Each structure stands twice: as C-alpha cells, then as structure tokens.
mmCIF file of N, CA and C in Angstrom:
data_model
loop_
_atom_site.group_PDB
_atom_site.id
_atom_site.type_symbol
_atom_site.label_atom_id
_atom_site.label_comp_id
_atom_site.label_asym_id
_atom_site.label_seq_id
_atom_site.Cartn_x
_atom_site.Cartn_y
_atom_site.Cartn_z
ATOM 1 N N UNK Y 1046 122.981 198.409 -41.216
ATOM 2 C CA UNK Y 1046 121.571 198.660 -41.080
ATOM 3 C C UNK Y 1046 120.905 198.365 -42.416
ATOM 4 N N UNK Y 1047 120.386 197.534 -42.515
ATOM 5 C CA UNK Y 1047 119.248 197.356 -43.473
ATOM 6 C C UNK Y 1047 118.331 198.217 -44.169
ATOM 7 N N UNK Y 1048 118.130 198.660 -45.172
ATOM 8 C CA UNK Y 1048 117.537 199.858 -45.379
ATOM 9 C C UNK Y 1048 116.981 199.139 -46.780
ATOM 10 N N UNK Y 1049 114.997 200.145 -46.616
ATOM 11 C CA UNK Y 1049 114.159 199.173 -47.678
ATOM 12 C C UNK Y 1049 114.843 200.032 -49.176
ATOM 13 N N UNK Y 1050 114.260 199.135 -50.087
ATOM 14 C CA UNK Y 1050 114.560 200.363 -51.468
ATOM 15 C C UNK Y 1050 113.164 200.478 -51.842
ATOM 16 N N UNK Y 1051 113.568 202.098 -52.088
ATOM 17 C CA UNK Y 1051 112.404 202.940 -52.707
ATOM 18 C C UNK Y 1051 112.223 202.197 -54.165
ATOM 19 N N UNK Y 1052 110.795 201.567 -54.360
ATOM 20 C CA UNK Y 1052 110.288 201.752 -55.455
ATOM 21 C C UNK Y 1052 110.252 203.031 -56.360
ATOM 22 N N UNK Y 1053 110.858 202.636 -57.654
ATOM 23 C CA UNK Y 1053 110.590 204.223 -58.306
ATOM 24 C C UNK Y 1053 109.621 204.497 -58.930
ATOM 25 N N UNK Y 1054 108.400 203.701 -58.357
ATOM 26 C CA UNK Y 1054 107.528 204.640 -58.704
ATOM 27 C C UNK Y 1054 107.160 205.749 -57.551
ATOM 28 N N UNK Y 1055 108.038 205.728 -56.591
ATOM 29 C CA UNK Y 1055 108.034 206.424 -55.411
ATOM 30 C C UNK Y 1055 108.926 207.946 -55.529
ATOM 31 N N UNK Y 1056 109.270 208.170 -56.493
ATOM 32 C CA UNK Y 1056 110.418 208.607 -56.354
ATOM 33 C C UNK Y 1056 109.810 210.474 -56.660
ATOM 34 N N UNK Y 1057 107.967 210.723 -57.227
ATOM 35 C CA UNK Y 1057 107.738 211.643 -57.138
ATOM 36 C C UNK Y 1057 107.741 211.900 -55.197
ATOM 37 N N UNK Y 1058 107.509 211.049 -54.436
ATOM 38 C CA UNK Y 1058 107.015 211.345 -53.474
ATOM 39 C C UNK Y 1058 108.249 211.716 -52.090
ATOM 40 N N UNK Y 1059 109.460 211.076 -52.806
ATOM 41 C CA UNK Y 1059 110.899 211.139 -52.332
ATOM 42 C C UNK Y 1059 111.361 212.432 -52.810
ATOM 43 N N UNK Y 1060 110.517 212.756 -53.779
ATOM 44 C CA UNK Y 1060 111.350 214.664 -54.031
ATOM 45 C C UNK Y 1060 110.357 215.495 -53.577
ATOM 46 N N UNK Y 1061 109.226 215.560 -52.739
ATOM 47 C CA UNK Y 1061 108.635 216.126 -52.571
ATOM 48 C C UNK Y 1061 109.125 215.962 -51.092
ATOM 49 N N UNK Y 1062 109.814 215.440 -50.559
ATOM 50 C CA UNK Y 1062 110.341 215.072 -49.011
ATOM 51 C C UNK Y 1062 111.609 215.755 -49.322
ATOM 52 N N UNK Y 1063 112.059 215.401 -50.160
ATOM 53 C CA UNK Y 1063 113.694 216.381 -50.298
ATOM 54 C C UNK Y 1063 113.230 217.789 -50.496
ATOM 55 N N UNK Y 1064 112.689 218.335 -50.644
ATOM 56 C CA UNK Y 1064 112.126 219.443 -50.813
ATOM 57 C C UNK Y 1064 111.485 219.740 -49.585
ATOM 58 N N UNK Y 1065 110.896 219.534 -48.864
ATOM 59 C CA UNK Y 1065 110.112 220.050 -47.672
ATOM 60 C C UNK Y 1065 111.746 220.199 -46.443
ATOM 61 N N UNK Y 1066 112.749 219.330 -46.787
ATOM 62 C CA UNK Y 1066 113.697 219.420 -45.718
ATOM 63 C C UNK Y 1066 114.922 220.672 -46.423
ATOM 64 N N UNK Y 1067 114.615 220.923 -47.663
ATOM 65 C CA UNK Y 1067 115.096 222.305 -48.148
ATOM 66 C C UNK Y 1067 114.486 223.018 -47.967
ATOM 67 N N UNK Y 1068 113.572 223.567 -47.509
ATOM 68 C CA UNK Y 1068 112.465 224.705 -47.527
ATOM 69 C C UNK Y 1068 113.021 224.920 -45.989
ATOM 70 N N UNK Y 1069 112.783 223.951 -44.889
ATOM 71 C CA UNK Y 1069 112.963 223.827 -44.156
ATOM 72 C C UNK Y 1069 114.205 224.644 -43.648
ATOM 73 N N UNK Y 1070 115.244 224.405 -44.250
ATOM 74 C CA UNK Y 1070 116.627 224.689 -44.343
ATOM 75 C C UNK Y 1070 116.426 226.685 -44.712
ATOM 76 N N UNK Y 1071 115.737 226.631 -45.942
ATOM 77 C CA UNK Y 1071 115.389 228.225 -46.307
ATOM 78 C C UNK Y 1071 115.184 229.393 -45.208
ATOM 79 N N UNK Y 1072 114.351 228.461 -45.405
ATOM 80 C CA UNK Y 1072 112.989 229.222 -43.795
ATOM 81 C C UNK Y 1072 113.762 229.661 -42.633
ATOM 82 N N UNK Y 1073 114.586 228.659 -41.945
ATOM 83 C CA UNK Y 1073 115.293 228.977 -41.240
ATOM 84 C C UNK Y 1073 116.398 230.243 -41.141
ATOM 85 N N UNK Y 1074 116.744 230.583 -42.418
ATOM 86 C CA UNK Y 1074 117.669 231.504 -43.032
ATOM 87 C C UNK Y 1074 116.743 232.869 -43.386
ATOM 88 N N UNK Y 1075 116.019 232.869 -44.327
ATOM 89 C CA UNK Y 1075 115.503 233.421 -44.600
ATOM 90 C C UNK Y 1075 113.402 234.152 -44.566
ATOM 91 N N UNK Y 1076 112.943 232.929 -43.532
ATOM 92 C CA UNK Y 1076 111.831 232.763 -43.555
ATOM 93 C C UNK Y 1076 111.234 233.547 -41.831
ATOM 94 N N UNK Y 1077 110.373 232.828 -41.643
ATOM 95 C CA UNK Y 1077 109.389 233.687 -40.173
ATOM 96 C C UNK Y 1077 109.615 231.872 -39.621
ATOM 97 N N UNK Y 1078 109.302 232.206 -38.269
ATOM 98 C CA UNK Y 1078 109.277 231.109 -37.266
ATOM 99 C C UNK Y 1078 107.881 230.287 -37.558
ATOM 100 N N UNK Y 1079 106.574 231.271 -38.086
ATOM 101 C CA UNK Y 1079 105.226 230.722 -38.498
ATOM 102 C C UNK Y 1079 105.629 230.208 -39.774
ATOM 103 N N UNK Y 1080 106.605 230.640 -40.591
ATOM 104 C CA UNK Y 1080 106.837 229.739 -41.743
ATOM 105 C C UNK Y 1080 107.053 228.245 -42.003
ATOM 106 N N UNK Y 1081 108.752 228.399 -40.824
ATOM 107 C CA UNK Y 1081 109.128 227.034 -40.612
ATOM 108 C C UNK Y 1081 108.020 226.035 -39.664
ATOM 109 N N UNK Y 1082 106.713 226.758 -39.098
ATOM 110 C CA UNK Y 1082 105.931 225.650 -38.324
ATOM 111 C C UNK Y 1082 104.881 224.829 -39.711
ATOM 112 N N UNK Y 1083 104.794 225.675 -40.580
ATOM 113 C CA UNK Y 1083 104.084 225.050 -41.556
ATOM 114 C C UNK Y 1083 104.249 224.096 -42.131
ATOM 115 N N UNK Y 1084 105.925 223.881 -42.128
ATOM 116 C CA UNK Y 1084 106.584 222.352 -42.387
ATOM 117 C C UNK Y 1084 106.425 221.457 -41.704
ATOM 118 N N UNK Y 1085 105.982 221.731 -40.100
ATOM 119 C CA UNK Y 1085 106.322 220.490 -38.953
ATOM 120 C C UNK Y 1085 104.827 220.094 -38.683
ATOM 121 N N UNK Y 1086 104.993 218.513 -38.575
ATOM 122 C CA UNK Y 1086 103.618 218.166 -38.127
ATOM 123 C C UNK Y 1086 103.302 218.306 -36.360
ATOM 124 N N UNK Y 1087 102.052 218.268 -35.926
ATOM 125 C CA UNK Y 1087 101.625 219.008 -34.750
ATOM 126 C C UNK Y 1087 102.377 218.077 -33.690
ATOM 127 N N UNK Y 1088 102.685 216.941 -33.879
ATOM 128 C CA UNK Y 1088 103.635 215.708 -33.145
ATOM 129 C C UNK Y 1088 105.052 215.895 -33.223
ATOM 130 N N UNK Y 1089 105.546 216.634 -33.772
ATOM 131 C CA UNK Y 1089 107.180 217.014 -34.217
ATOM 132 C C UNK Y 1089 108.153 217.097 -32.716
ATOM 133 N N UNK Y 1090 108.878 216.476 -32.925
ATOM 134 C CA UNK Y 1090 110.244 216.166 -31.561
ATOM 135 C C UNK Y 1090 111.530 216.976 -32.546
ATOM 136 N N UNK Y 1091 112.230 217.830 -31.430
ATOM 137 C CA UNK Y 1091 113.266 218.358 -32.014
ATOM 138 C C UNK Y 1091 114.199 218.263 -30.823
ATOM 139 N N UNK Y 1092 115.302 217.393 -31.251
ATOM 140 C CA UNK Y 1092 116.654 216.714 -30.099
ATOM 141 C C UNK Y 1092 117.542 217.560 -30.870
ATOM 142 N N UNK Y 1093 118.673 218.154 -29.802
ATOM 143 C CA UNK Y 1093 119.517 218.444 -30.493
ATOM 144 C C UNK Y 1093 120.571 218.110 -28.703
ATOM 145 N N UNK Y 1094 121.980 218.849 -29.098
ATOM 146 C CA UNK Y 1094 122.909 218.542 -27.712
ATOM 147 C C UNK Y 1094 121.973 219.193 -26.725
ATOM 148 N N UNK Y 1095 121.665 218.747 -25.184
ATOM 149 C CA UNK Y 1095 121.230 219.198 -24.327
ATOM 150 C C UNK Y 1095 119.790 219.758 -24.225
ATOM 151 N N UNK Y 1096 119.025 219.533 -25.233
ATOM 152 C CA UNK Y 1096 117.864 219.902 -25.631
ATOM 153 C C UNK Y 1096 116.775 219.145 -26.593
ATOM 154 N N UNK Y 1097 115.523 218.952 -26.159
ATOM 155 C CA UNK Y 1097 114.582 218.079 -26.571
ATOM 156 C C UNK Y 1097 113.472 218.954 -26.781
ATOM 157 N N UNK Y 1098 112.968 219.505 -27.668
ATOM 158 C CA UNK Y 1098 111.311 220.031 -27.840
ATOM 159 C C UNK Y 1098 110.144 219.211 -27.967
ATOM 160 N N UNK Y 1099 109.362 219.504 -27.587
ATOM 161 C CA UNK Y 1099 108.098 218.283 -28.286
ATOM 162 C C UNK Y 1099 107.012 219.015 -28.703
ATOM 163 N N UNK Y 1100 106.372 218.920 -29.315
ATOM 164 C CA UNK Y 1100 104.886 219.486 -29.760
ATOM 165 C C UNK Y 1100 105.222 220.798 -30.743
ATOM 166 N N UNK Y 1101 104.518 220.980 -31.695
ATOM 167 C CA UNK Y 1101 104.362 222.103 -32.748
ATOM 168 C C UNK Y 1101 104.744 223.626 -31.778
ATOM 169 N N UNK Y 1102 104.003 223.778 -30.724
ATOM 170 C CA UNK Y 1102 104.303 225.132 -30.020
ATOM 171 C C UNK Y 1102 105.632 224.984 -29.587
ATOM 172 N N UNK Y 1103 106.139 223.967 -28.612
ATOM 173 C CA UNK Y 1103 107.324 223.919 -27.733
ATOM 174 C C UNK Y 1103 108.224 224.317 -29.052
ATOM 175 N N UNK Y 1104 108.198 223.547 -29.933
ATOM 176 C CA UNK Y 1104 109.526 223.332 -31.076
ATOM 177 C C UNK Y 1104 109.291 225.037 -31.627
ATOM 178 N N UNK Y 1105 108.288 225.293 -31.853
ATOM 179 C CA UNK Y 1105 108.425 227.036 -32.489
ATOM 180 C C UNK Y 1105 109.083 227.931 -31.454
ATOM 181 N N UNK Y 1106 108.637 228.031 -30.316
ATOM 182 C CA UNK Y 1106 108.790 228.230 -29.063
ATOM 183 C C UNK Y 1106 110.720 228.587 -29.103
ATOM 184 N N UNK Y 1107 111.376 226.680 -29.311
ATOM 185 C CA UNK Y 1107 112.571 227.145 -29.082
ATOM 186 C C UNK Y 1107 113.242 227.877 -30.333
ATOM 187 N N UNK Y 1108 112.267 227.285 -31.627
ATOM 188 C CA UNK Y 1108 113.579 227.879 -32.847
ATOM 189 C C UNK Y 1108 113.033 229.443 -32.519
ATOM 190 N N UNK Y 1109 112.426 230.060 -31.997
ATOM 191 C CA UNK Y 1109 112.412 231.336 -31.912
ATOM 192 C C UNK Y 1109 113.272 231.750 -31.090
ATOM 193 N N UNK Y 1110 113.650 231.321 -29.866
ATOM 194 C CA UNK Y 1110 114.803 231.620 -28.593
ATOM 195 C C UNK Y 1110 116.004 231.685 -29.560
ATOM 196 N N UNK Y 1111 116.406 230.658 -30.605
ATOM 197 C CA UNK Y 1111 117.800 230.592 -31.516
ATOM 198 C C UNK Y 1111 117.800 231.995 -32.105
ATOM 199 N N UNK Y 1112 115.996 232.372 -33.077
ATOM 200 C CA UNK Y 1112 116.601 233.387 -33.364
ATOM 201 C C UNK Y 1112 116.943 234.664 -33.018
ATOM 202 N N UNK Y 1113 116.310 234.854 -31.934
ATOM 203 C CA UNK Y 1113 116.663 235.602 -30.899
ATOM 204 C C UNK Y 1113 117.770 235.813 -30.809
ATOM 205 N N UNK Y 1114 118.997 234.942 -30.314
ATOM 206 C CA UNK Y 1114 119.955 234.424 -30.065
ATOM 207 C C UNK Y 1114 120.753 235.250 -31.562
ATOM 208 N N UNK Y 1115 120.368 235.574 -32.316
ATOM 209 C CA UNK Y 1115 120.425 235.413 -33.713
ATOM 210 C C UNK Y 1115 121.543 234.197 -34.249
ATOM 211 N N UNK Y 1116 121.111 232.961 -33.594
ATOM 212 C CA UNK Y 1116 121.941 232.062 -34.545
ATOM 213 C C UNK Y 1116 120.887 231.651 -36.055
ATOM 214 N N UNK Y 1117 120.187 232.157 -36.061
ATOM 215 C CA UNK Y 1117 119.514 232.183 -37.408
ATOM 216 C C UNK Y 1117 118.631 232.702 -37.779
ATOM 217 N N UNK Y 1118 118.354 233.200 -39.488
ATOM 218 C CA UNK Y 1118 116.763 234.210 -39.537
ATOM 219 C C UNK Y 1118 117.768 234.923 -40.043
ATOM 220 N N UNK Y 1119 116.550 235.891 -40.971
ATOM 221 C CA UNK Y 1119 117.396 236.892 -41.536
ATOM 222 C C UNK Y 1119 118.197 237.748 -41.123
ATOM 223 N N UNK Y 1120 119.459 238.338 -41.655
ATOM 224 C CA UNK Y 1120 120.245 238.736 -41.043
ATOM 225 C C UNK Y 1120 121.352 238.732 -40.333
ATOM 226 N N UNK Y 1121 121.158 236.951 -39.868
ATOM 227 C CA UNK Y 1121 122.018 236.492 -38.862
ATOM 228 C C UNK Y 1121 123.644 236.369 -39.157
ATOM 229 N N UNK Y 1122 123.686 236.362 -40.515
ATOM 230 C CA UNK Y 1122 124.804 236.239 -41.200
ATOM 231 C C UNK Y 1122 124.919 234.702 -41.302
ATOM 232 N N UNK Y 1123 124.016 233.658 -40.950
ATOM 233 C CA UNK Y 1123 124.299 232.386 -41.068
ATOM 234 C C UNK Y 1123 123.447 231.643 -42.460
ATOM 235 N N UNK Y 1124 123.234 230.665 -42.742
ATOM 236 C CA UNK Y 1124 122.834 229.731 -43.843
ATOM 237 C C UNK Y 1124 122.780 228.419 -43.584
ATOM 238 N N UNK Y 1125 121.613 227.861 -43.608
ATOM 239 C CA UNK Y 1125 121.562 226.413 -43.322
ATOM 240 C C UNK Y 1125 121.784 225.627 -44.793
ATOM 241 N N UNK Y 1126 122.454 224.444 -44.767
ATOM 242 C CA UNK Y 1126 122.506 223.634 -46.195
ATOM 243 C C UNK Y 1126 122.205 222.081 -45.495
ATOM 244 N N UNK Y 1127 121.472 221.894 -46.227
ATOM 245 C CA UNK Y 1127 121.450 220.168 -46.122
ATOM 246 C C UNK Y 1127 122.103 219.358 -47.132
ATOM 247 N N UNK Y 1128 122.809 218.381 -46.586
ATOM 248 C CA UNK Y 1128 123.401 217.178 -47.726
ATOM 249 C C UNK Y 1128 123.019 216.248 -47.095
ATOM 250 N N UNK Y 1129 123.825 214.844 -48.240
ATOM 251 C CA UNK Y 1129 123.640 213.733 -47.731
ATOM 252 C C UNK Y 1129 122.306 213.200 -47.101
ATOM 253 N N UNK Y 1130 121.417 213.293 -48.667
ATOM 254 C CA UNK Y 1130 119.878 212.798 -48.183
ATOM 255 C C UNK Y 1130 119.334 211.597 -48.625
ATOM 256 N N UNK Y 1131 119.020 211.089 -47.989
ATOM 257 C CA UNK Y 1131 118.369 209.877 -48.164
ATOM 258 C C UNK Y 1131 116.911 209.633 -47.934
ATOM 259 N N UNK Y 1132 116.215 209.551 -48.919
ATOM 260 C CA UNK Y 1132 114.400 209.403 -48.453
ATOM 261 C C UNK Y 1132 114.028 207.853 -48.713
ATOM 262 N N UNK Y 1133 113.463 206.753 -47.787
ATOM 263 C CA UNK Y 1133 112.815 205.577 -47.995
ATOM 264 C C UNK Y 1133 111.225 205.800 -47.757
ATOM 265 N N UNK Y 1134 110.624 205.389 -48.583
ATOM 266 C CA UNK Y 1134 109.326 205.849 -48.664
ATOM 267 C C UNK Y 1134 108.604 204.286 -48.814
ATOM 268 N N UNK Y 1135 107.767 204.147 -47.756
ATOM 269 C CA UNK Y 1135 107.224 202.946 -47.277
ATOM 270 C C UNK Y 1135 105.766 203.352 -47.394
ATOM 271 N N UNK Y 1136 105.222 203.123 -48.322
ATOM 272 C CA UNK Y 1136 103.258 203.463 -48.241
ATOM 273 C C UNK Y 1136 103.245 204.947 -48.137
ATOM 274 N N UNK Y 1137 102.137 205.177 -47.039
ATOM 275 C CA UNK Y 1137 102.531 206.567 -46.162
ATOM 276 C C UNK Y 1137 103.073 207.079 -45.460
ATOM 277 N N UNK Y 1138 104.619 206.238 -45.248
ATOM 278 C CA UNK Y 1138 105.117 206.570 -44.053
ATOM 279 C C UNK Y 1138 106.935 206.689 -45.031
ATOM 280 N N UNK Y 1139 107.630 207.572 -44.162
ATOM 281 C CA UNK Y 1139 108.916 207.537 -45.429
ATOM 282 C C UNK Y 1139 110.230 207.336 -44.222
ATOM 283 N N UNK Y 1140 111.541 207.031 -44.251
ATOM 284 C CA UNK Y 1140 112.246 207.457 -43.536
ATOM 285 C C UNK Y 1140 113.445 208.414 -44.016
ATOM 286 N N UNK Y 1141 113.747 209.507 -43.113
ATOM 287 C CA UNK Y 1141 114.897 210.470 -44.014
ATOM 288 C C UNK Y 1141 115.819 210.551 -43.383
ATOM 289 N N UNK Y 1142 116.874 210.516 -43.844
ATOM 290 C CA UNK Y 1142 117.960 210.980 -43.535
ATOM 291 C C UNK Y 1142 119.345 211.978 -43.806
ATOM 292 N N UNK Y 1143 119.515 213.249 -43.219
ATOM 293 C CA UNK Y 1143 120.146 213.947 -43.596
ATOM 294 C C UNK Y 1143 121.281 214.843 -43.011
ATOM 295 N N UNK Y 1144 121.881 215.329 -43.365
ATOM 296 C CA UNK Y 1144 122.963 216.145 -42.565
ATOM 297 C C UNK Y 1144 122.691 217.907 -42.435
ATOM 298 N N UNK Y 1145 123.010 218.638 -41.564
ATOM 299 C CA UNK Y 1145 122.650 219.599 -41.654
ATOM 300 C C UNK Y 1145 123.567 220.463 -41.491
ATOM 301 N N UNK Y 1146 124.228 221.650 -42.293
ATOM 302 C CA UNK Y 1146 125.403 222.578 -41.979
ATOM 303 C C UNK Y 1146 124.875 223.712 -41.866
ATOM 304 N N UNK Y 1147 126.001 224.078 -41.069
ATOM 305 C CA UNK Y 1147 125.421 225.908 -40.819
ATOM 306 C C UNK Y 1147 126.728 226.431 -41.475
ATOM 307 N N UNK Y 1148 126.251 227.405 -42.212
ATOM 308 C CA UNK Y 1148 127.894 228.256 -42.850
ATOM 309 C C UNK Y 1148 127.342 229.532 -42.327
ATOM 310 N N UNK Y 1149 128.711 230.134 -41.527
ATOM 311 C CA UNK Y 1149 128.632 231.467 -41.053
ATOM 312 C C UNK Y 1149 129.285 232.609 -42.158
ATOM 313 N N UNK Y 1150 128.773 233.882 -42.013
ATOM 314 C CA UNK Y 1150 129.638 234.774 -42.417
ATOM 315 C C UNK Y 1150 130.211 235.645 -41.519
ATOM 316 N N UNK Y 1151 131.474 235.645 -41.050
ATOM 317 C CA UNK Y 1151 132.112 236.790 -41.053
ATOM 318 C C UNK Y 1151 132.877 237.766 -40.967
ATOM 319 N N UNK Y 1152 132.518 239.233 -40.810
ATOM 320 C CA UNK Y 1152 132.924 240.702 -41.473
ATOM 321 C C UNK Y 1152 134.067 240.661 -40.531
ATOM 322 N N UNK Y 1153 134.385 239.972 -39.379
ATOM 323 C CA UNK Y 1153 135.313 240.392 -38.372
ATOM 324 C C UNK Y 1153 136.684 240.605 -38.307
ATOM 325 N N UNK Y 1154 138.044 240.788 -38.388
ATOM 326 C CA UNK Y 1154 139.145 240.929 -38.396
ATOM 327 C C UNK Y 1154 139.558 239.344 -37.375
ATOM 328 N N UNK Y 1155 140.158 238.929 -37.512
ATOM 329 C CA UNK Y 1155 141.407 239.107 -38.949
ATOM 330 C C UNK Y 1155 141.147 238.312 -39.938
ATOM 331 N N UNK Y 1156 140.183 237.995 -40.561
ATOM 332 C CA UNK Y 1156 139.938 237.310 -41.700
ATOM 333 C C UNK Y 1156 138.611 237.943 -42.245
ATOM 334 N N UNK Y 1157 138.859 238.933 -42.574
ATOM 335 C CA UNK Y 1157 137.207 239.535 -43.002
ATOM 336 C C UNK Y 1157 136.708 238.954 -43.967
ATOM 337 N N UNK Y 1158 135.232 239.082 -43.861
ATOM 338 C CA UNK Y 1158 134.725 238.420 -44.849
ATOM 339 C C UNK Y 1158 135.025 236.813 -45.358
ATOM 340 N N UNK Y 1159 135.167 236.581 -44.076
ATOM 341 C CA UNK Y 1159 135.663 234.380 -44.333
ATOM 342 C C UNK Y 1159 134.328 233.934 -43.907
ATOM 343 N N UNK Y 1160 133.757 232.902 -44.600
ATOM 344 C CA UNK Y 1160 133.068 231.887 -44.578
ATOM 345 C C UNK Y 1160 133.557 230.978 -42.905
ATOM 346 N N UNK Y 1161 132.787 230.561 -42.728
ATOM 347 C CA UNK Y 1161 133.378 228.797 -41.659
ATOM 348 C C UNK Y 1161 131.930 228.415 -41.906
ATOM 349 N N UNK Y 1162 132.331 226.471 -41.743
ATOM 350 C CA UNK Y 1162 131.187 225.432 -41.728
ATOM 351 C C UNK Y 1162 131.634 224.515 -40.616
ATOM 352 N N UNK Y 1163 130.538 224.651 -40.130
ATOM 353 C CA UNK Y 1163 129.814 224.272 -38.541
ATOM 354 C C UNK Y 1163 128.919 222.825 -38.847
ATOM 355 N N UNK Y 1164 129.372 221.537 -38.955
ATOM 356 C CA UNK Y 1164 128.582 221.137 -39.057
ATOM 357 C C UNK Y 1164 127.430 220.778 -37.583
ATOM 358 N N UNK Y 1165 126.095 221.091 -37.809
ATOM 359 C CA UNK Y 1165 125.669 221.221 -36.669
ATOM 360 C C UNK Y 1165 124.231 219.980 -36.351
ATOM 361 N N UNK Y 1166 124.072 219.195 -37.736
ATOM 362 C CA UNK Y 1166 122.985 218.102 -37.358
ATOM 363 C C UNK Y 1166 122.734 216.909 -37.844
ATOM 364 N N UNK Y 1167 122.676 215.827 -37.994
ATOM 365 C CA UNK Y 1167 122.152 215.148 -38.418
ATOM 366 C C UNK Y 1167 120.915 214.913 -38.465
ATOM 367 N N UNK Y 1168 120.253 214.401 -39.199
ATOM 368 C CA UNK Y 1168 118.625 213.630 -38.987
ATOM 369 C C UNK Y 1168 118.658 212.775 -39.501
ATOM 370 N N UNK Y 1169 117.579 212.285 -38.453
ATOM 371 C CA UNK Y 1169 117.547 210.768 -38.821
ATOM 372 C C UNK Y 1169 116.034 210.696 -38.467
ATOM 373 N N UNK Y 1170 114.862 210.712 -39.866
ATOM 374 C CA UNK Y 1170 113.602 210.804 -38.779
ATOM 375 C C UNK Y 1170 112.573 210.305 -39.435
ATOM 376 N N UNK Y 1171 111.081 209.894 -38.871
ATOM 377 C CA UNK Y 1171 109.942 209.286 -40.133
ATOM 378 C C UNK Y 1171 109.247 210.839 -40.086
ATOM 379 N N UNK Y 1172 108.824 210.366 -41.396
ATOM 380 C CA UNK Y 1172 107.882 211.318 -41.993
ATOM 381 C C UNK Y 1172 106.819 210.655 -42.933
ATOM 382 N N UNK Y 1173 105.421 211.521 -42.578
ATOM 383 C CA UNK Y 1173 104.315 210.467 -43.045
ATOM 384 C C UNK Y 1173 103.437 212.092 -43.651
ATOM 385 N N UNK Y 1174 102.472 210.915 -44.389
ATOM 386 C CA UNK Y 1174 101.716 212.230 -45.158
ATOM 387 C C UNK Y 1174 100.339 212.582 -44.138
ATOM 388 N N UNK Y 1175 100.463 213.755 -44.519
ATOM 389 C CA UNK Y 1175 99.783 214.702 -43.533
ATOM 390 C C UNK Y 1175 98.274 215.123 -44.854
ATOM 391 N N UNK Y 1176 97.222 214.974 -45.039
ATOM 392 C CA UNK Y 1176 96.018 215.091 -45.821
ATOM 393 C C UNK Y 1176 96.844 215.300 -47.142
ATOM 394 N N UNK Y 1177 97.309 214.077 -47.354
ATOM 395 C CA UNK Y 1177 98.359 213.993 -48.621
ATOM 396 C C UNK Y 1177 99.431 214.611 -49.051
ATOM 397 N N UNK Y 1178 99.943 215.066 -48.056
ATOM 398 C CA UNK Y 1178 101.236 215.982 -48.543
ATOM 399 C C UNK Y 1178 102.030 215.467 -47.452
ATOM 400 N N UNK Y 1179 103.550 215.644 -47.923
ATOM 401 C CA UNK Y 1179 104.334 215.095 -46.637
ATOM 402 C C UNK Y 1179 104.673 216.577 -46.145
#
C-alpha cells in the first residue's frame, strides 16, 4: 500500500492526532461517555466484530452498553493502550492508523493479581479538522 509522507512541517499537526487517539484511549478507562463524545466528530462510524455504530449518539449510545457491561470506565479493572501509530496528514484531511489493547486486571485465583493483553482493535481511519482542531 502506498502511503503519502508527512511533510514535517506537518508534524505539529500529526501530534496533535496522536494525542486525541490517547485521550481517547484515557477516557475510555478513566473518563465519562460525554467525555469520550468530545473526541468524535458528529459523522463518526464505529465497526468492531458483529457491530457497526453510526452517528455521534448511536456510537455514545453503544460505548455506554460496554460500560455497563463494565468492559470499560472506571473501575472496570481494564486499560486501553494504543501502539503502532501512524498519522499521514494531507491538507485538512489526515489518515491514522493504530492498534488498540485492552490489558485486564485480575484479583481472581489462581493467578491473583495477573495482568492479560487482549488485543482488541485496529484502526484504520480519516480524520479531518473540525473548526481547526482535529
């Protein structure tokens, strides 16, 4: 796959995208469901296995059912990490790409207190600036 290269004079605007998909990652762990919508633009698609969201409400909608679920949000005993990022930043429009892990904790017998990593996402997605901010 062909992939453009970031001009570096781009490269304030490529950490300000690596940063919105860490916050992202935070929020999820530690943040409110109105938090993580502040990151997503009102057009936002969220695919994952067996499941497709569309629109700013639907997508809050489901990450709230997860935390419900408590697979995430404070408390849950889980942690989102992102690696393996890649930002191409084309004008106003950027493409990212990243991996997404979930590390669990836990307290349970017979391994108390063990870590496991779940890897649970990839992305692969555009992102454009929103009244100048990505």
């Amino acid at each position: 796959m062909q992939l453009p290269q970031t001009d570096p004079k781009d490269t304030p605007d490529v950490s300000r995208i690596v940063n919105v998909l860490n916050a992202f990652a935070r929020m999820a762990d530690e943040g409110t469901v109105a938090q993580m919508g502040e990151l997503l633009a009102d057009d936002v698609e969220w695919h994952m296995t067996g499941t497709a969201w569309r629109g700013h409400t639907e997508v809050l909608e489901g990450l709230g059912g997860m935390r419900a679920l408590g697979h995430a949000g404070p408390g849950s005993g889980n942690r989102h990490i992102v690696t393996n990022q890649e930002v191409y930043v084309e004008a106003e429009h950027a493409r990212a790409f990243s991996s997404f892990l979930l590390v669990s904790w836990s307290p349970v017998p017979p391994r108390p207190r063990s870590w496991s990593r779940v890897p649970i996402a990839t992305n692969c997605g555009a992102v454009r600036t929103a009244d100048g901010c990505w």
